[in-house]
CSV table of C-alpha atoms in Angstrom, one decimal:
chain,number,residue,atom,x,y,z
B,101,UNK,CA,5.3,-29.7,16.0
B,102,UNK,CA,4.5,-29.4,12.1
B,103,UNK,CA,6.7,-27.7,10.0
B,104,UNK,CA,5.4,-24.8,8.9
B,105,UNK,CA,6.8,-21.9,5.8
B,106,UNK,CA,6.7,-18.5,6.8
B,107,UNK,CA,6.3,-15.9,4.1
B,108,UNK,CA,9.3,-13.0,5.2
B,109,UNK,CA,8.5,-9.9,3.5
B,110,UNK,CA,10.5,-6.4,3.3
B,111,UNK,CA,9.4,-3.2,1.9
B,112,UNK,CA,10.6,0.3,2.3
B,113,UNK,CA,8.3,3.3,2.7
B,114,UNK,CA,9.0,7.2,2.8
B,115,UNK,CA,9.5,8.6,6.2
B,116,UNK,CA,5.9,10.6,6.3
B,117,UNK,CA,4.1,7.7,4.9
B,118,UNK,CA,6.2,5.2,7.7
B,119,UNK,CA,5.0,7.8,10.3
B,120,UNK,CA,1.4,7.4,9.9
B,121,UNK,CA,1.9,3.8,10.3
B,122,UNK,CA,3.0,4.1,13.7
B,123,UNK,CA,0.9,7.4,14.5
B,124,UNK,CA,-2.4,5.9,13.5
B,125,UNK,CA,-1.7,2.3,13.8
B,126,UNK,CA,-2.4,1.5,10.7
B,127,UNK,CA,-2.0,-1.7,8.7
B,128,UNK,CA,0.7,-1.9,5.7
B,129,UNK,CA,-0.3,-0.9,2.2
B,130,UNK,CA,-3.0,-3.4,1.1
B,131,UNK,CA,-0.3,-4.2,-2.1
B,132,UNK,CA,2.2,-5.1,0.5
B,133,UNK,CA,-0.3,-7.4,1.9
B,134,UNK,CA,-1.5,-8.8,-1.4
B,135,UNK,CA,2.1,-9.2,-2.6
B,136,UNK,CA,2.8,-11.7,0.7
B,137,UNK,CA,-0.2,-13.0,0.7
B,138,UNK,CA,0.4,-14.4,-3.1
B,139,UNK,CA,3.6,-15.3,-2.0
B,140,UNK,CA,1.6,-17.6,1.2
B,141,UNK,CA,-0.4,-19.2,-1.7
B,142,UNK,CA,2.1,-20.2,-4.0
B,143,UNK,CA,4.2,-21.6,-1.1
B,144,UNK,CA,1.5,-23.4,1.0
B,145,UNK,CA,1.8,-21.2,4.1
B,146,UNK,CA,0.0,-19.5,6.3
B,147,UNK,CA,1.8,-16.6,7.6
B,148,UNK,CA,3.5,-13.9,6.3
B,149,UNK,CA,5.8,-11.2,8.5
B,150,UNK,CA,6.4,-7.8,6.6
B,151,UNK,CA,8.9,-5.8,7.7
B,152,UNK,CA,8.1,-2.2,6.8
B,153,UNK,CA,11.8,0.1,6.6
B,154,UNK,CA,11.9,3.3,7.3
B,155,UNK,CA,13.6,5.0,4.0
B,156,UNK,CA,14.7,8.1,6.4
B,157,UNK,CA,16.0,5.9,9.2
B,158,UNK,CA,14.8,8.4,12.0
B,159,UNK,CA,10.8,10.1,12.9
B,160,UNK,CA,10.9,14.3,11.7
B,161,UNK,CA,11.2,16.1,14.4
B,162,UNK,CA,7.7,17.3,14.0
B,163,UNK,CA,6.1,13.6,14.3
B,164,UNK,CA,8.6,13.5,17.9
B,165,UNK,CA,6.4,16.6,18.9
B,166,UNK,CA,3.3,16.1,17.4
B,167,UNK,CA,3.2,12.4,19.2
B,168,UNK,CA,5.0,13.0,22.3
B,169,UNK,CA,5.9,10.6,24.7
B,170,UNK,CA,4.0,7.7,22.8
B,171,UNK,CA,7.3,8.1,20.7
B,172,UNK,CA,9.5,6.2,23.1
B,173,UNK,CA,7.1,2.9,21.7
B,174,UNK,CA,7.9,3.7,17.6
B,175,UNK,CA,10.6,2.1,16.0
B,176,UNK,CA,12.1,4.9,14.2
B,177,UNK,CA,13.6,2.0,11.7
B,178,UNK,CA,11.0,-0.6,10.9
B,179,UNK,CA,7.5,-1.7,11.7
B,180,UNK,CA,6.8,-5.2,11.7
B,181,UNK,CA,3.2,-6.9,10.8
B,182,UNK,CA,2.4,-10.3,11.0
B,183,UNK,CA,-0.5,-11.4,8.7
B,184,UNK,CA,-2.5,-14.6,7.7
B,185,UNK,CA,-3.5,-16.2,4.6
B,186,UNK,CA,-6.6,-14.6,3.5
B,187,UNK,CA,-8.4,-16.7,1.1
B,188,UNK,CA,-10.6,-13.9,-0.2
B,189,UNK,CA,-7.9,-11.3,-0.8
B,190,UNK,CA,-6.0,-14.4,-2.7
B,191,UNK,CA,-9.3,-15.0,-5.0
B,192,UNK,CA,-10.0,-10.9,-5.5
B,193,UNK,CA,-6.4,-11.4,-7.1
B,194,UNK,CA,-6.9,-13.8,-8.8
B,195,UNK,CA,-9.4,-12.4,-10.6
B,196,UNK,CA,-7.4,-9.3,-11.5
B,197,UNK,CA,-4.6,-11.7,-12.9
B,198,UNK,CA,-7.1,-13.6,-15.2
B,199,UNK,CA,-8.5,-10.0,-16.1
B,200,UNK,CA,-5.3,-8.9,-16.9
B,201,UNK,CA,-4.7,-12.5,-19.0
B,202,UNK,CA,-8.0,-11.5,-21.1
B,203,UNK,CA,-6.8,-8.2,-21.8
B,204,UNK,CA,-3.9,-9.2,-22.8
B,205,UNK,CA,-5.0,-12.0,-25.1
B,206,UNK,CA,-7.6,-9.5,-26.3
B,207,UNK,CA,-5.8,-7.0,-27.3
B,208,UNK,CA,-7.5,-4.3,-25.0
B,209,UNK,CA,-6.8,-2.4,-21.8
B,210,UNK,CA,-8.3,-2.6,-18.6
B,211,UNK,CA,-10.4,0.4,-17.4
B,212,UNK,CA,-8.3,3.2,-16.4
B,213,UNK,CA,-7.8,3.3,-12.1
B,214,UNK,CA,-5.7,5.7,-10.3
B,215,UNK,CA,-4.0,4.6,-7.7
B,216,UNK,CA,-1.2,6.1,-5.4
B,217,UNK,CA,1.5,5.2,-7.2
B,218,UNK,CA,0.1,7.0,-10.5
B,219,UNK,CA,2.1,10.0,-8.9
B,220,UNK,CA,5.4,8.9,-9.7
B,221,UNK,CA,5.0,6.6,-12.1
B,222,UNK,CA,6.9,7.6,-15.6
B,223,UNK,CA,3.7,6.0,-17.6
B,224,UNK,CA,0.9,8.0,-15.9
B,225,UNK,CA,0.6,10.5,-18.2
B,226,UNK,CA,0.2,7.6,-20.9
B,227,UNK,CA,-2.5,6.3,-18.9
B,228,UNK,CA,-4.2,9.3,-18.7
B,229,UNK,CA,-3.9,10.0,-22.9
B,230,UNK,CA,-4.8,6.5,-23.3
B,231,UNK,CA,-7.8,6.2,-21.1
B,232,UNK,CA,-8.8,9.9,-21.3
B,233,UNK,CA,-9.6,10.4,-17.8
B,234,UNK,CA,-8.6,13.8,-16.9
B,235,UNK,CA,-11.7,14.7,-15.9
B,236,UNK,CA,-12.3,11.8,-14.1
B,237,UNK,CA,-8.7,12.8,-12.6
B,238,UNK,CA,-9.8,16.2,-11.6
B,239,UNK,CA,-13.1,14.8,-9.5
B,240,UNK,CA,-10.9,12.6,-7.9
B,241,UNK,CA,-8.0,15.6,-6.7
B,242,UNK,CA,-11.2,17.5,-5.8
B,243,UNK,CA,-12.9,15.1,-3.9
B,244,UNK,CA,-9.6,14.5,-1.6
B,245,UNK,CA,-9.0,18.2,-0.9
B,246,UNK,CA,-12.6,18.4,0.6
B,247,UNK,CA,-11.5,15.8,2.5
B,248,UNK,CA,-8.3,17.0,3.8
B,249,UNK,CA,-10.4,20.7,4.3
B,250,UNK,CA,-12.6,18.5,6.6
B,251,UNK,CA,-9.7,17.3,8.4
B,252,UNK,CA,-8.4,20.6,9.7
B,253,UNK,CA,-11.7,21.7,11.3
């Protein structure tokens, strides 16, 4: 049998966010996955685990009704994925690493892109000055409220 690294990867997540994981079965946060996955290439593996922690240590009572008795299957504490290498995912970031190398050597920015974590992030509001992109900003918060008014029909 051939010895073989393991990428072992833990993350925590706010209890709403850690709910839709389990109540849509969805896949971690493609950072969490790019984060092991970089991890898998600089350590010659092939498979990462990422243990996602629930921050509240227990499901709302809410999620217990809205999912019923699919809730006896949910962890309440973690979610566990199991991932492999993924060669394209490890060249798309390698390109935004020798992007942000050029910038930096440059002298210059990279274009402005909200992400999720631009709403807590002490520096977004530099961003947004920097880059002007309020109204890009606006579009954006407009575009996911017709989305979410979708959503309840």
């Amino acid at each position: 049998m051939a010895d073989t690294n393991v990428v072992f990867e833990i993350k925590s997540m706010h209890v709403d966010a850690f709910q839709d994981l389990w109540k849509y079965n969805m896949a971690p946060y493609l950072n969490y996955v790019r984060q092991a996955n970089t991890y898998m290439k600089l350590t010659n593996s092939t498979k990462a685990i990422i243990i996602v922690v629930n921050k509240n240590g227990r499901f709302t009572k809410s999620f217990l009704e809205d999912v019923g008795d699919r809730a006896k299957n949910y962890n309440p504490l973690f979610k566990e994925f199991v991932i492999d290498f993924n060669e394209e995912l490890w060249r798309d970031t390698e390109a935004i690493a020798d992007s942000i190398i050029e910038h930096h050597e440059n002298g210059t920015l990279p274009p402005y892109k909200k992400v999720g974590q631009c709403s807590w992030c002490k520096y977004a509001s530099s961003c947004l000055d920097i880059h002007g992109q309020e109204k890009a900003d606006r579009r954006l918060e407009r575009s996911r409220l017709r989305k979410l008014e979708k959503m309840k029909v």
